[in-house]
Amino acid sequence: MTRKAPADDFDDSGLEVTEPKTWAAGMPGVTAALRQSHAQMGTARTALTLLRVNQRQGFDCPGCAWPEGDHRHIAEFCENGAKAVAEEATRRRVTRDFFARYSVAELAERSDHWLGQQGRLTEPMVKRAGAEHYEPIGWDEAFGLLAAELNALGSPDEAVFYTSGRTSNEAAFAYQLFARAFGTNNMPDCSNMCHESSGSALSETIGIGKGSVLLEDLYQADLIFVVGQNPGTNHPRMLSALERAKREGARVIAVNPLPEAGLMRFKNPQRPSGVTGKGTVLADRFLQIRLNGDLALFQALNRLLLESDAPGALDEEFLAAHAHGFAAFREHALALDWDDVLEATGLTRGEIEATLGDVLAAKKIIVCWAMGLTQHRNSVPTIREIVNFLLLRGNIGRPGAGVCPVRGHSNVQGDRTMGIWERPKPAFLDALAAEFGFEPPREHGLDTVAAIRAMRDGRARLFLGMGGNFVRATPDSAVTEAALRGCRLTAQVSTKLNRSHAVTGEVALILPTLGRTERDVQASGPQFVSVEDSMGMVHASRGRLAPASGDLLSEVSIVCRLAKAALPGSGIDWDAMERDYDVIRDHVSRVVPGFADYNARIREPGGFVLPHAPRDERRFPTATGKANLTVNELEVLRVPEGRLLLQTVRSHDQYNTTIYGLDDRYRGVKAGRRVVFVNPADLSALGIADGAAVDLVSEWADGAERRAPAFRVIAYPTARGCAAAYFPETNVLVPLDSTAEVSNTPTSKSVVVRLEPA
Ligand SMILES: Nc1nc2c(c(=O)[nH]1)N[C@H]1C(S)=C(S)[C@@H](COP(=O)(O)OP(=O)(O)OC[C@H]3O[C@@H](n4cnc5c(=O)[nH]c(N)nc54)[C@H](O)[C@@H]3O)O[C@H]1N2
Ligand SMILES: Nc1nc2c(c(=O)[nH]1)N[C@H]1C(S)=C(S)[C@@H](COP(=O)(O)OP(=O)(O)OC[C@H]3O[C@@H](n4cnc5c(=O)[nH]c(N)nc54)[C@H](O)[C@@H]3O)O[C@H]1N2
Ligand SMILES: [Mo]
């Protein structure tokens, strides 16, 4: 079942394990970043590139979606943003000689780290049916081939159009237009594996699937929860914001099974004292919760709030004016069983009651979260319960308060806004129809998990990836790889080599594209693109570096030229859109609400903020016209005797499936990724020694064996019963059918496993 894993991944002879760090960033962060950038880019390029990150005339950092704020430091980058930039601006190149040297099968034996280290893709390549190697192909021929394969399908619904979250608004809009003009809503995206649960829960409860706070709100908050998130690694600039919020008087509560370094103490590299000083204690309270215990925690807080006789415990006025469903919610919440709460959370009643004290003392509360909340079976109920918690005290729709799902990819939120979604709203399709004069398909398309099933079962036969690394980011690697291999054609629009180029359909295409950092010049002159950050701010991004190769096309060009080849009679002026991205933005301004005068407003310094009814006017555009309090059933996730609940997380040295290096500095791991973190008491109970070699075997209802071989055990202060290991090495363990209710997101943070001596 298990594929033979790539050799350099398995060699743990250099593995070193030290005590986890208790603080994050500061000088080591900056030096680590510069070392990495230097190795990839050289001195002049390093300086030139890093000075442009997130500056007004520069490019949007391809790292994360954390917003920029008004007062930009000259070096508004972080260690991991610098690594993301270095990875893209590298001087290393993958050329036709490389593909002549390595067969596709050989590439499939290599590790993610090795593949990424080969450098930027430089020209379009094709693997023809029956061939063992990729060979060069001209752009026109590539588009012709792809167009012919698309048009040879039995139905447009046999094609899958995937999007990752770095794609610009302009490219995303053109791409969804093409897919719909072709005739399908099969537009899965990385969001299906990421914040889909947030979008689902927020749309139902507050009427819009996006966060309701701006950066300024953090600075006005009294209390900020950071739940299921590791910002020290994944959103380092958020630490500066939390530090400032604390200076302005906020308390921070971290809720996490792991004592993540960044949440404990932070040394700000942007401030002189940060380099040498002791740094700021970030979390005033650390709730070391069990995996999947958050629904129980927030239900307990809600019950305590309902029972509290503290004056103003509930915002009665807000509830009466703006909330729906209070009576049913109240009745259910008061019946909550405390034994269930303590079992699910692993916390004491004292800890939860002390947290209530923080809550009652705070007028303005923000809850931030990321993948620790979204990738569980009960993720949508959990996030709904957080909305209940905020609504009870009127914490949505006023300054300093609200929901803050912290997005991952730098434009994942913008891609959705542009219509990258398998379940488009009728109003969006109506606007598209009116603007372009065709009838878009109305039936919902395939999301990520459904797309894998469709390819596995032969119902979908052509896969096009706009960025990302579908084969590696998705669950159940063995199943997914077989599904892709069963396709007639797989094509990837990419900047760098990854496993999705090595696990292919009968025919495969690599369509190499420009990155954020690079100049994009079209017939009308230099172009810029735009992106939307995690807080609904839209701003421009301009690349300055010379492209990695003269043969690269922008994502917009690739979409427009493909569309022209595949849909000669569409009546849509693809040439005009490619020639001048203002034309695309003009279309967007008439199709997507909130984008009126797009071309003018995107040229304002700092861009513009999209409307958000709950935040701006306390208006809740839900089915009831009010903010909905919901009733969520608590089911305690009970793991069988001798098993652990495994979460799959990111190390400090990776960007999703792109592996920058083999260290995880804050967690004290050097030179190895095949490690599993387990609580020492669990190790004793299991009779397994720290440092032992084990296989991870996942157990799921279908009885199939899913095994990730050869991991080292690290005794680590994680919550009892809760293990952690890195993704994507562990994706093989996540069953395709184990998904969140409603959002259908793979349950990457709750996988039942046993450890077998290797
Ligand atoms: N450098 C870097 N930056 C990135 C990325 C990257 O890979 N590298 N990826 C980007 C993307 S796409 C995303 S989505 C974000 C991801 O950002 P994060 O969500 O921070 O990423 P993860 O590593 O998945 O970390 C999940 C965190 O939630 C905790 N957790 C897990 N399960 C639970 C739970 O049940 N309850 C609670 N309370 N906590 C839990 C884990 O211990 C961990 O701290 O980062 C973005 N930024
Ligand atoms: N087990 C487990 N699985 C997970 C997760 C988890 O926590 N655990 N997290 C999930 C999450 S949150 C996400 S978002 C997904 C990520 O899923 P994806 O977005 O599909 O994966 P990435 O690794 O971010 O994609 C990296 C590739 O994108 C390409 N690329 C980079 N920049 C650009 C660009 O500007 N344009 C184009 N066209 N291509 C570019 C490069 O070729 C690079 O190899 O993974 C999900 N999978
Ligand atoms: Mo993500």
Coordinates of N, CA and C in Angstrom, one line a residue, residues 12-124:
D12 N 17.7 9.6 9.1 CA 17.6 10.5 10.3 C 18.9 10.4 11.1
S13 N 20.0 10.0 10.4 CA 21.3 9.9 11.2 C 21.7 11.2 11.8
G14 N 21.3 12.3 11.2 CA 21.7 13.6 11.7 C 20.7 14.2 12.7
L15 N 19.7 13.5 13.0 CA 18.6 14.0 13.8 C 19.1 14.4 15.2
E16 N 18.8 15.6 15.6 CA 19.1 16.1 16.9 C 17.9 16.7 17.6
V17 N 17.7 16.3 18.8 CA 16.5 16.8 19.5 C 17.0 17.5 20.8
T18 N 16.5 18.8 20.9 CA 16.9 19.5 22.2 C 15.6 20.0 22.8
E19 N 15.7 20.7 23.9 CA 14.5 21.2 24.6 C 13.8 22.2 23.7
P20 N 12.5 22.2 23.7 CA 11.8 23.2 22.9 C 12.1 24.6 23.4
K21 N 12.0 25.5 22.5 CA 12.2 26.9 22.8 C 11.0 27.5 23.6
T22 N 11.3 28.5 24.4 CA 10.1 29.1 25.1 C 9.9 30.5 24.6
W23 N 10.6 30.9 23.6 CA 10.3 32.2 23.0 C 10.5 32.2 21.5
A24 N 10.0 33.2 20.7 CA 10.1 33.1 19.3 C 10.7 34.4 18.7
A25 N 11.1 34.3 17.5 CA 11.6 35.4 16.7 C 12.8 36.1 17.3
G26 N 12.9 37.5 17.2 CA 14.1 38.1 17.6 C 15.3 37.8 16.7
M27 N 16.5 38.1 17.1 CA 17.6 38.0 16.2 C 17.8 36.7 15.5
P28 N 17.7 35.5 16.2 CA 18.0 34.3 15.5 C 17.0 34.1 14.3
G29 N 15.8 34.7 14.4 CA 14.9 34.6 13.3 C 15.4 35.4 12.1
V30 N 15.9 36.6 12.4 CA 16.4 37.4 11.3 C 17.6 36.8 10.6
T31 N 18.5 36.3 11.4 CA 19.7 35.7 10.9 C 19.4 34.4 10.1
A32 N 18.5 33.6 10.6 CA 18.1 32.4 9.9 C 17.5 32.8 8.6
A33 N 16.7 33.8 8.5 CA 16.1 34.3 7.3 C 17.2 34.7 6.3
L34 N 18.1 35.5 6.8 CA 19.1 36.1 5.8 C 20.0 35.0 5.3
R35 N 20.3 34.0 6.2 CA 21.2 32.9 5.7 C 20.5 32.2 4.6
Q36 N 19.2 31.9 4.8 CA 18.5 31.1 3.8 C 18.3 31.9 2.5
S37 N 18.0 33.2 2.6 CA 17.9 34.1 1.4 C 19.2 34.1 0.7
H38 N 20.2 34.3 1.4 CA 21.5 34.5 0.8 C 21.9 33.2 0.0
A39 N 21.7 32.1 0.5 CA 22.1 30.8 -0.2 C 21.3 30.7 -1.5
Q40 N 20.0 31.2 -1.5 CA 19.2 31.0 -2.7 C 19.4 32.2 -3.6
M41 N 19.6 33.4 -3.1 CA 19.5 34.6 -4.0 C 20.8 35.3 -4.2
G42 N 21.8 35.2 -3.3 CA 22.9 36.1 -3.5 C 22.7 37.4 -2.8
T43 N 23.7 38.2 -2.5 CA 23.6 39.4 -1.7 C 22.7 40.5 -2.3
A44 N 23.0 40.9 -3.5 CA 22.3 42.1 -4.1 C 20.8 41.8 -4.2
R45 N 20.5 40.6 -4.7 CA 19.1 40.2 -4.9 C 18.4 40.1 -3.6
T46 N 19.1 39.6 -2.6 CA 18.5 39.5 -1.3 C 18.0 40.9 -0.8
A47 N 18.9 41.8 -0.8 CA 18.6 43.2 -0.4 C 17.4 43.8 -1.2
L48 N 17.6 43.7 -2.5 CA 16.6 44.3 -3.4 C 15.2 43.7 -3.2
T49 N 15.2 42.4 -3.0 CA 13.9 41.7 -2.9 C 13.3 41.9 -1.6
L50 N 14.1 41.7 -0.5 CA 13.4 41.8 0.8 C 13.0 43.2 1.2
L51 N 13.6 44.2 0.6 CA 13.2 45.6 0.8 C 11.9 45.9 0.2
R52 N 11.5 45.1 -0.8 CA 10.2 45.3 -1.5 C 9.0 44.6 -0.9
V53 N 9.2 43.7 0.1 CA 8.1 42.9 0.6 C 7.1 43.8 1.3
N54 N 5.9 43.7 0.9 CA 4.8 44.4 1.6 C 5.0 45.9 1.7
Q55 N 5.8 46.5 0.9 CA 5.9 47.9 0.8 C 4.8 48.4 -0.2
R56 N 4.5 49.7 -0.1 CA 3.4 50.2 -0.9 C 3.6 50.0 -2.4
Q57 N 4.8 50.2 -2.8 CA 5.1 50.0 -4.3 C 5.7 48.7 -4.5
G58 N 5.7 47.8 -3.6 CA 6.3 46.5 -3.7 C 5.3 45.4 -4.0
F59 N 5.7 44.2 -3.6 CA 4.8 43.0 -3.9 C 4.3 42.5 -2.6
D60 N 3.2 41.8 -2.7 CA 2.6 41.2 -1.5 C 3.4 40.0 -1.1
C61 N 3.8 39.9 0.1 CA 4.5 38.7 0.5 C 3.8 37.4 0.2
P62 N 4.4 36.5 -0.5 CA 3.7 35.2 -0.8 C 3.6 34.3 0.4
G63 N 4.1 34.7 1.6 CA 4.0 33.9 2.8 C 2.6 33.7 3.2
C64 N 2.1 34.6 4.2 CA 0.8 34.3 4.7 C -0.1 35.5 4.4
A65 N -1.3 35.4 4.9 CA -2.4 36.4 4.6 C -2.6 37.5 5.7
W66 N -1.6 37.5 6.6 CA -1.7 38.5 7.7 C -1.6 39.9 7.1
P67 N -2.5 40.8 7.5 CA -2.5 42.2 6.9 C -1.2 43.0 7.2
E68 N -1.1 44.1 6.5 CA 0.1 44.9 6.6 C 0.1 46.0 7.6
G69 N -1.0 46.6 7.7 CA -1.1 47.8 8.6 C -0.6 49.0 8.0
D70 N -0.8 50.2 8.6 CA -0.5 51.4 8.0 C 0.9 51.9 8.1
H71 N 1.6 51.6 9.2 CA 2.9 52.1 9.4 C 3.9 51.0 9.0
R72 N 4.3 51.0 7.8 CA 5.2 49.9 7.4 C 6.6 50.1 7.8
H73 N 7.2 49.1 8.4 CA 8.6 49.1 8.7 C 9.4 48.9 7.4
I74 N 10.6 49.5 7.4 CA 11.4 49.3 6.1 C 11.6 47.8 5.8
A75 N 11.6 47.0 6.9 CA 11.7 45.6 6.6 C 10.5 44.9 7.2
E76 N 9.4 45.1 6.5 CA 8.1 44.5 7.0 C 8.1 43.0 6.5
F77 N 9.1 42.3 6.9 CA 9.1 40.9 6.5 C 9.4 40.1 7.8
C78 N 9.2 38.9 7.8 CA 9.5 38.0 8.9 C 10.4 36.9 8.4
E79 N 10.9 36.2 9.3 CA 11.8 35.1 9.0 C 11.1 34.2 7.9
N80 N 9.9 33.8 8.1 CA 9.3 32.8 7.2 C 8.8 33.5 5.9
G81 N 8.5 34.8 6.0 CA 8.2 35.5 4.7 C 9.5 35.6 3.9
A82 N 10.6 35.8 4.5 CA 11.9 35.9 3.8 C 12.2 34.5 3.1
K83 N 11.9 33.4 3.8 CA 12.1 32.1 3.3 C 11.2 31.9 2.1
A84 N 9.9 32.3 2.2 CA 9.0 32.2 1.1 C 9.5 32.9 -0.2
V85 N 10.0 34.1 0.1 CA 10.5 35.0 -1.0 C 11.8 34.3 -1.6
A86 N 12.7 33.8 -0.8 CA 13.9 33.2 -1.3 C 13.6 32.0 -2.1
E87 N 12.6 31.3 -1.7 CA 12.2 30.0 -2.4 C 11.8 30.4 -3.8
E88 N 11.1 31.5 -4.0 CA 10.6 31.9 -5.3 C 11.7 32.7 -6.1
A89 N 12.5 33.5 -5.4 CA 13.5 34.3 -6.1 C 14.8 33.6 -6.2
T90 N 14.9 32.4 -6.0 CA 16.1 31.6 -6.1 C 16.8 31.7 -7.4
R91 N 18.1 31.5 -7.5 CA 18.8 31.5 -8.8 C 18.8 30.1 -9.4
R92 N 18.4 29.1 -8.7 CA 18.5 27.8 -9.2 C 17.4 27.6 -10.3
R93 N 17.7 26.8 -11.3 CA 16.8 26.6 -12.4 C 16.6 25.1 -12.7
V94 N 15.3 24.7 -13.1 CA 15.0 23.4 -13.6 C 14.9 23.6 -15.1
T95 N 15.8 22.9 -15.9 CA 15.8 23.1 -17.3 C 15.4 21.8 -18.0
R96 N 15.4 21.9 -19.4 CA 15.1 20.7 -20.1 C 16.1 19.6 -19.9
D97 N 17.3 19.9 -19.6 CA 18.4 18.9 -19.3 C 18.0 18.1 -18.1
F98 N 17.5 18.8 -17.1 CA 17.1 18.2 -15.9 C 16.0 17.1 -16.2
F99 N 15.0 17.4 -17.0 CA 14.0 16.4 -17.3 C 14.5 15.3 -18.2
A100 N 15.6 15.6 -19.0 CA 16.1 14.5 -19.8 C 16.9 13.6 -18.9
R101 N 17.4 14.1 -17.8 CA 18.2 13.3 -16.9 C 17.3 12.4 -16.0
Y102 N 16.3 13.0 -15.5 CA 15.4 12.2 -14.5 C 14.1 11.8 -15.2
S103 N 13.8 10.6 -15.1 CA 12.5 10.1 -15.6 C 11.4 10.6 -14.6
V104 N 10.2 10.6 -15.0 CA 9.1 10.9 -14.1 C 9.1 9.9 -12.9
A105 N 9.3 8.7 -13.2 CA 9.3 7.7 -12.1 C 10.4 8.0 -11.1
E106 N 11.6 8.4 -11.6 CA 12.7 8.8 -10.7 C 12.3 10.0 -9.9
L107 N 11.6 11.0 -10.5 CA 11.2 12.1 -9.7 C 10.2 11.8 -8.6
A108 N 9.4 10.7 -8.9 CA 8.4 10.3 -7.9 C 9.1 9.6 -6.7
E109 N 10.4 9.3 -6.8 CA 11.1 8.7 -5.7 C 11.7 9.7 -4.8
R110 N 11.8 11.0 -5.3 CA 12.5 12.0 -4.6 C 11.6 12.6 -3.5
S111 N 12.2 13.2 -2.5 CA 11.5 13.8 -1.4 C 11.0 15.2 -1.8
D112 N 10.0 15.7 -1.1 CA 9.5 17.0 -1.3 C 10.6 18.1 -1.2
H113 N 11.4 17.9 -0.2 CA 12.5 18.8 0.0 C 13.5 18.9 -1.2
W114 N 13.8 17.7 -1.7 CA 14.8 17.7 -2.9 C 14.1 18.3 -4.1
L115 N 12.9 18.0 -4.4 CA 12.2 18.5 -5.5 C 12.2 20.0 -5.5
G116 N 11.8 20.6 -4.3 CA 11.7 22.0 -4.2 C 13.1 22.7 -4.3
Q117 N 14.1 22.0 -3.9 CA 15.5 22.6 -4.0 C 16.0 22.7 -5.4
Q118 N 15.4 22.1 -6.4 CA 15.9 22.1 -7.7 C 15.8 23.5 -8.4
G119 N 14.9 24.3 -7.9 CA 14.8 25.7 -8.4 C 13.6 25.9 -9.2
R120 N 13.6 27.1 -10.0 CA 12.4 27.5 -10.7 C 12.3 26.7 -12.0
L121 N 11.0 26.4 -12.4 CA 10.7 25.9 -13.7 C 10.9 26.9 -14.7
T122 N 11.4 26.5 -15.9 CA 11.8 27.5 -16.9 C 11.0 27.5 -18.2
E123 N 10.5 26.4 -18.6 CA 9.8 26.3 -19.9 C 8.7 25.3 -19.9
P124 N 7.7 25.4 -20.7 CA 6.6 24.4 -20.7 C 7.2 23.0 -21.1

